[in-house]
PDB file of C-alpha atoms and ligand atoms in Angstrom:
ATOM      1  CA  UNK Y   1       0.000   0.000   0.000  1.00  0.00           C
ATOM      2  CA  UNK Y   2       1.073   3.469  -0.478  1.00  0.00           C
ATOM      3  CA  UNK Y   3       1.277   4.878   2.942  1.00  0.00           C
ATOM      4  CA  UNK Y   4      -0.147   8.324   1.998  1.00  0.00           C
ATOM      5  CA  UNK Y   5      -3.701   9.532   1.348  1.00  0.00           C
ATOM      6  CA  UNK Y   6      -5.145  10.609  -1.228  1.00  0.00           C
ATOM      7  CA  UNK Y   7      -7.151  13.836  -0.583  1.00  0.00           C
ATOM      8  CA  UNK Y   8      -9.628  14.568  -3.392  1.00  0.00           C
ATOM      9  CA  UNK Y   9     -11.245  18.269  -3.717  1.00  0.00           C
ATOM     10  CA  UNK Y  10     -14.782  18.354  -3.623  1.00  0.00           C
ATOM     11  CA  UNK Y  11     -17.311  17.844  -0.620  1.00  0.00           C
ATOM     12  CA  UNK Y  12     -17.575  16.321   2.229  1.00  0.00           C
ATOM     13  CA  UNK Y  13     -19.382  13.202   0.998  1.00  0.00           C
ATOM     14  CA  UNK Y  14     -16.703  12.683  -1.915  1.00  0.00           C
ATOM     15  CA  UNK Y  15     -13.852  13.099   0.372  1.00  0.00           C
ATOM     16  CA  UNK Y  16     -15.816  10.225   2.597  1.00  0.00           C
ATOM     17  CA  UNK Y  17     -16.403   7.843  -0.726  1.00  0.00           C
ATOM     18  CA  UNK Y  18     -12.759   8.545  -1.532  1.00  0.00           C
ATOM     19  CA  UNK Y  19     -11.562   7.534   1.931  1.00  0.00           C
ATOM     20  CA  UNK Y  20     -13.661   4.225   1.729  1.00  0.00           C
ATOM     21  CA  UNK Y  21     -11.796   2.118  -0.403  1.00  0.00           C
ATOM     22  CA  UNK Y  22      -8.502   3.711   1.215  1.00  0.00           C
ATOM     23  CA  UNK Y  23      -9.455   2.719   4.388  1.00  0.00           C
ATOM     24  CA  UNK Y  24     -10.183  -1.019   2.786  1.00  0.00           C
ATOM     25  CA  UNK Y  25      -6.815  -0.864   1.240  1.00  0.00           C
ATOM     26  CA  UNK Y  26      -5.080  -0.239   4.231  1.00  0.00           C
ATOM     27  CA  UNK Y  27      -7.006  -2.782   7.036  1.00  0.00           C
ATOM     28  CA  UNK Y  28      -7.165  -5.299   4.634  1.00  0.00           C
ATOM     29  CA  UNK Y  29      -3.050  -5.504   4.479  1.00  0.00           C
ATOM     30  CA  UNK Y  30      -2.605  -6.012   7.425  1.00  0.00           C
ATOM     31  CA  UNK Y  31      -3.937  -8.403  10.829  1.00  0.00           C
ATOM     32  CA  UNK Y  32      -2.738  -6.200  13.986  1.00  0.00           C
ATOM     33  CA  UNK Y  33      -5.946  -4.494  15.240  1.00  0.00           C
ATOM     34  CA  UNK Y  34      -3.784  -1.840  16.691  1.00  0.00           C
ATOM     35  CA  UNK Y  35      -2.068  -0.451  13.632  1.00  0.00           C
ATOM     36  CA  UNK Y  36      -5.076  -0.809  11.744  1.00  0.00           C
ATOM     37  CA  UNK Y  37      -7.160   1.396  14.184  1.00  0.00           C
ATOM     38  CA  UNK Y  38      -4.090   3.823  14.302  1.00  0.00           C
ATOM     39  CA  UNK Y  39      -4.066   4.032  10.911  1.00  0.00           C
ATOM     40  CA  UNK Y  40      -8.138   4.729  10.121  1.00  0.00           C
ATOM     41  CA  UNK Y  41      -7.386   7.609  13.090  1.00  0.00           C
ATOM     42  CA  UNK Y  42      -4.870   9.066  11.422  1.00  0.00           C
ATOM     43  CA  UNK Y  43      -6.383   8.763   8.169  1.00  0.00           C
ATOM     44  CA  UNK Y  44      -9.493  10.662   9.281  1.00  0.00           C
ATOM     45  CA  UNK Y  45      -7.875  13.216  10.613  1.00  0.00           C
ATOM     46  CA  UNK Y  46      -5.541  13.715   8.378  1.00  0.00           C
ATOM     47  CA  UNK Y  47      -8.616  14.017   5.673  1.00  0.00           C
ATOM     48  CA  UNK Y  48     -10.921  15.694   7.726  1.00  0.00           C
ATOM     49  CA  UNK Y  49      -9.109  17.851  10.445  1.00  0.00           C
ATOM     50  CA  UNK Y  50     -11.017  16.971  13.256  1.00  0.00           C
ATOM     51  CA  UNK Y  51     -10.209  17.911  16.500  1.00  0.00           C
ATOM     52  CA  UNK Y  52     -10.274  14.257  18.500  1.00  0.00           C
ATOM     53  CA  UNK Y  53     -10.479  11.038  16.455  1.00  0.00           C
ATOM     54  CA  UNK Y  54     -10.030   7.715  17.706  1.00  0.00           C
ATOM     55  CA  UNK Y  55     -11.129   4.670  19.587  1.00  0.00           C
ATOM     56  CA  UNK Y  56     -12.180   3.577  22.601  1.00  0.00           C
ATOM     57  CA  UNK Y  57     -11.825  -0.605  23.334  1.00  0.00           C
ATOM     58  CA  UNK Y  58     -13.648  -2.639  25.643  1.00  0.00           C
ATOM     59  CA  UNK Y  59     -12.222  -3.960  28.556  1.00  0.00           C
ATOM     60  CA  UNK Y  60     -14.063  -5.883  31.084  1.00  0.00           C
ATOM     61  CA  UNK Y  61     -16.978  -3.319  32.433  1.00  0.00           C
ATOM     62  CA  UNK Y  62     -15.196  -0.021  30.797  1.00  0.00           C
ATOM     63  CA  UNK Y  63     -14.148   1.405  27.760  1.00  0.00           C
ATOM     64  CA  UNK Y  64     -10.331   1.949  27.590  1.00  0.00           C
ATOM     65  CA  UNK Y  65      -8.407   4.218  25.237  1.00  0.00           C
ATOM     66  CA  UNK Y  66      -7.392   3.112  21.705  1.00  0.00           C
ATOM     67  CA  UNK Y  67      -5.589   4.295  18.734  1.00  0.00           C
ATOM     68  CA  UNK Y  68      -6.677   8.107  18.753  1.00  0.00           C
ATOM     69  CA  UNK Y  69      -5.008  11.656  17.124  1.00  0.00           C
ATOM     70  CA  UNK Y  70      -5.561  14.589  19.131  1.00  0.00           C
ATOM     71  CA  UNK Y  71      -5.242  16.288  22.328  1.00  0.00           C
ATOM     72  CA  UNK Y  72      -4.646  14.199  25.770  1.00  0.00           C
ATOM     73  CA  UNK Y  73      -7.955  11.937  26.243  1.00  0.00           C
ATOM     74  CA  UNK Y  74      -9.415  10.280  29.171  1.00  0.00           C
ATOM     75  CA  UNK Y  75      -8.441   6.668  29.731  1.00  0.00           C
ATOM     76  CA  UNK Y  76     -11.048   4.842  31.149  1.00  0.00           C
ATOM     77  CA  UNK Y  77     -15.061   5.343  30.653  1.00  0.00           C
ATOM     78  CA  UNK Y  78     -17.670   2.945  32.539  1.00  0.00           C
ATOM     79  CA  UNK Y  79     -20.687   1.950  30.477  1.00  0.00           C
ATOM     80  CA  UNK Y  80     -23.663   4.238  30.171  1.00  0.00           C
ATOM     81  CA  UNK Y  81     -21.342   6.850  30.749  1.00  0.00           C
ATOM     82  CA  UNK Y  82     -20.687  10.079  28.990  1.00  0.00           C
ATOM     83  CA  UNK Y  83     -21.440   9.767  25.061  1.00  0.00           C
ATOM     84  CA  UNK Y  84     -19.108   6.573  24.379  1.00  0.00           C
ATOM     85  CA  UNK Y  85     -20.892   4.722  27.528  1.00  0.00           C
ATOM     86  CA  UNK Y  86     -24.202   5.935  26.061  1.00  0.00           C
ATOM     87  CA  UNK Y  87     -23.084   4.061  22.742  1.00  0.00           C
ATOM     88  CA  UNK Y  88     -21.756   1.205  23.941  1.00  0.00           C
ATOM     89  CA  UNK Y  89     -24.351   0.241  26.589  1.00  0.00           C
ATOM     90  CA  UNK Y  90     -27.835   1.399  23.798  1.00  0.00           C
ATOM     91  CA  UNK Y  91     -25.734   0.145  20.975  1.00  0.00           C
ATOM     92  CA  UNK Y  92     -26.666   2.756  18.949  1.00  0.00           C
ATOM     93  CA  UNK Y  93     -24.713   5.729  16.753  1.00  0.00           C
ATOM     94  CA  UNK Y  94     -24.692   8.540  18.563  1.00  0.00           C
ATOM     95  CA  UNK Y  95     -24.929  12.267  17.330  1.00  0.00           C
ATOM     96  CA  UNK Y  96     -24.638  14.936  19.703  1.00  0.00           C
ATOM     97  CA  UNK Y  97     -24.996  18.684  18.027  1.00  0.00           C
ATOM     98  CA  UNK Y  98     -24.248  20.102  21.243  1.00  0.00           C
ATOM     99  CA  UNK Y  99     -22.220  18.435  23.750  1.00  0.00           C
ATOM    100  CA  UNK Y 100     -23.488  20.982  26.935  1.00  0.00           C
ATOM    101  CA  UNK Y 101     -26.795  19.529  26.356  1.00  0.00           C
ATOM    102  CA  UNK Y 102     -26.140  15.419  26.369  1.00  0.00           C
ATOM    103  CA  UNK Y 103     -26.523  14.839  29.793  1.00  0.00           C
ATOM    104  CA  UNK Y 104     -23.203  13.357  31.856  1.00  0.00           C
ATOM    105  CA  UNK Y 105     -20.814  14.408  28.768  1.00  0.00           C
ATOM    106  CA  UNK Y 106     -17.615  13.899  29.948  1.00  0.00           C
ATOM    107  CA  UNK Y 107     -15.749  16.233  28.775  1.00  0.00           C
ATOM    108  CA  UNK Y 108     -11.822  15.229  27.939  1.00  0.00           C
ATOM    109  CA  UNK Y 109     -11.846  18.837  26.350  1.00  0.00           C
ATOM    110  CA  UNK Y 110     -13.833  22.222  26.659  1.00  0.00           C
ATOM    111  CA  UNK Y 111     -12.866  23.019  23.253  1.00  0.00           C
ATOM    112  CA  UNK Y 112     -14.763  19.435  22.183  1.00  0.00           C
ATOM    113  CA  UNK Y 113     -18.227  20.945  20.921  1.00  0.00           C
ATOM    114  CA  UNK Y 114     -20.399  18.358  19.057  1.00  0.00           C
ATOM    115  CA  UNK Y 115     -19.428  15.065  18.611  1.00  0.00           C
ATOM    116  CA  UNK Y 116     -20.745  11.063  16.837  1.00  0.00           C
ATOM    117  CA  UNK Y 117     -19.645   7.969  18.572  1.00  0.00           C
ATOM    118  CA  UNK Y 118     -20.644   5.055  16.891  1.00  0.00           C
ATOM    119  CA  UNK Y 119     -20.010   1.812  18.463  1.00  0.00           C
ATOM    120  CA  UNK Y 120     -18.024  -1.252  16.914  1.00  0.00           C
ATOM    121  CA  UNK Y 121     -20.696  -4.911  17.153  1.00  0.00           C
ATOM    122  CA  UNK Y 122     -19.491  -7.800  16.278  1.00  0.00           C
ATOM    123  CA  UNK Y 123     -21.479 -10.771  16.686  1.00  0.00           C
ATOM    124  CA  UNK Y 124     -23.936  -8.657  18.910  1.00  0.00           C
ATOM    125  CA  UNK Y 125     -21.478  -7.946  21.225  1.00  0.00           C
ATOM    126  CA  UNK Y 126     -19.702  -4.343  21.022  1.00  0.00           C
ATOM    127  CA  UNK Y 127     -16.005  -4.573  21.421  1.00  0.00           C
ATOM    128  CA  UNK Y 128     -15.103  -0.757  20.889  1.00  0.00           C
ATOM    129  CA  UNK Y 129     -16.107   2.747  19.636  1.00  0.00           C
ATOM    130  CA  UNK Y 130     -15.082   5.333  17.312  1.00  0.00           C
ATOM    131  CA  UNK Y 131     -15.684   8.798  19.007  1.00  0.00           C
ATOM    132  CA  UNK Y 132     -15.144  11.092  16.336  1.00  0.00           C
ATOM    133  CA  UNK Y 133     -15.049  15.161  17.860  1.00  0.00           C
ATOM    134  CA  UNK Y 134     -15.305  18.808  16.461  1.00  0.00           C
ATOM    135  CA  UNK Y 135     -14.690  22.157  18.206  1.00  0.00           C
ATOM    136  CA  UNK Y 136     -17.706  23.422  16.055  1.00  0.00           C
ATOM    137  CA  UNK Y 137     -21.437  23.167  17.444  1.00  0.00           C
ATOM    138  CA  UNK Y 138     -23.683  21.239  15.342  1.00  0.00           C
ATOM    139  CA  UNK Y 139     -20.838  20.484  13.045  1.00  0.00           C
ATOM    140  CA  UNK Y 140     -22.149  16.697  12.180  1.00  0.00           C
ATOM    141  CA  UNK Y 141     -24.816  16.197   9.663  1.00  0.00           C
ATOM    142  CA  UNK Y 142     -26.276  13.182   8.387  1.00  0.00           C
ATOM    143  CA  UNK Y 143     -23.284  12.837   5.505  1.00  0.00           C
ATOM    144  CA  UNK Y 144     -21.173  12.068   8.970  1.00  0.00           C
ATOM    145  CA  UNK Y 145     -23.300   9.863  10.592  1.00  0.00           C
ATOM    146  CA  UNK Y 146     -23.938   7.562   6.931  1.00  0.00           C
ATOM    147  CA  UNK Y 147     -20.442   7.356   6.414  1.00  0.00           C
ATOM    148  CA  UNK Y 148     -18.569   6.940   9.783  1.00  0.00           C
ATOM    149  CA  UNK Y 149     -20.880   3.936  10.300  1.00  0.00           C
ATOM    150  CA  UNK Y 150     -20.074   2.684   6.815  1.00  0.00           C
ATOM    151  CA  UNK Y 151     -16.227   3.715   7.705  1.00  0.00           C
ATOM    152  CA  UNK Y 152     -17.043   0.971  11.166  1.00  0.00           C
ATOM    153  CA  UNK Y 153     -18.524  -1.362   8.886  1.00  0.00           C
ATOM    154  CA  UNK Y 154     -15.076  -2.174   6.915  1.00  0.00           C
ATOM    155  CA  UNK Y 155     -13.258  -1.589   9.746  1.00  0.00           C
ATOM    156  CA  UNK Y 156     -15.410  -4.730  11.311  1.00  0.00           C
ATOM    157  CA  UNK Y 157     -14.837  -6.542   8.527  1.00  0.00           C
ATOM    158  CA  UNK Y 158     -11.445  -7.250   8.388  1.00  0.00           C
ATOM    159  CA  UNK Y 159     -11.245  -8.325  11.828  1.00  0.00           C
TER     160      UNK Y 159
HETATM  161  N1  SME P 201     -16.580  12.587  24.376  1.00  0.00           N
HETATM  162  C1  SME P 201     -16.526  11.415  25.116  1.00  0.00           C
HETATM  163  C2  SME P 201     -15.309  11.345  25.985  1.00  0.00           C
HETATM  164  C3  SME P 201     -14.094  11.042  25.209  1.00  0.00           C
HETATM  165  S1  SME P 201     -13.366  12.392  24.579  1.00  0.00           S
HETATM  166  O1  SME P 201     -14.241  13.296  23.977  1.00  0.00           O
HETATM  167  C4  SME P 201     -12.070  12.021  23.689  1.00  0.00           C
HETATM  168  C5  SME P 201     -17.760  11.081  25.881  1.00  0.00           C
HETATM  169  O2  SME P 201     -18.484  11.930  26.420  1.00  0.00           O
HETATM  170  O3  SME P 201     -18.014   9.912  25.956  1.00  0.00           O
END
């Protein structure tokens, strides 16, 4: 693989369908879980700017910091907690325009405004989340949500 992205012009939804196969390209070649989720950080970051990209993995009863780019990040989250908790325990996407206004936010950064988390299932069971964040209220529209989840879906299946 060519280790360095491609960044189209265009909008946000090209620069997502562009990224796809990337993304593909890139956990497809290789098996360690940890490089792979480094790389898809990086990669979205690198694409999109965002302030706080990465992943949170379960561990026993909490979520535990992955592979992330950004500022310093809490470690450990318990479910139900804070947006990640909130996705892991409902197993449901998450999309939170304002962050002030999701109750029990926990909040690794004032400067984190709005924010999607969707959460990683594999056979039912959800192993980790991506917790994607922007220093812009309401930055997330539904072009986000579509493709993150679609961005977890070919993450899931290459492990
Ligand atoms: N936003 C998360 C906490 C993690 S940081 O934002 C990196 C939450 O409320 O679950």
């Amino acid at each position: 693989m060519a280790e360095q992205l491609t960044i189209p012009a265009g909008s946000k939804a090209e620069k997502y369908a562009f990224l796809l196969p990337q993304i593909r390209s890139v956990v497809s070649n290789e098996t360690n879980r940890i490089a792979n989720l480094a790389n898809v950080s990086a990669m979205l970051r690198e694409m999109f700017g965002f302030f706080w990209v990465g992943f949170y993995l379960v561990e026993g009863d909490q979520l535990v910091l992955g592979p992330f780019q950004g500022p310093l990040a809490c470690t450990r989250i318990r479910k139900g907690r804070g947006v990640c908790g909130t996705a892991w325990e409902k197993k449901e996407l998450q999309w939170v325009p304002d962050v002030d206004l999701f109750p029990e936010h926990i909040a690794c950064s004032s400067s984190s405004r709005s924010e999607v988390v969707v959460p990683l299932i594999r056979k039912d069971e959800v192993w980790g989340v991506l917790d994607v964040d922007s220093v812009q209220l309401n930055y997330f529209d539904e072009t986000d949500t579509y493709w993150l989840a679609k961005l977890c879906d070919e993450i899931l299946s290459s492990l």
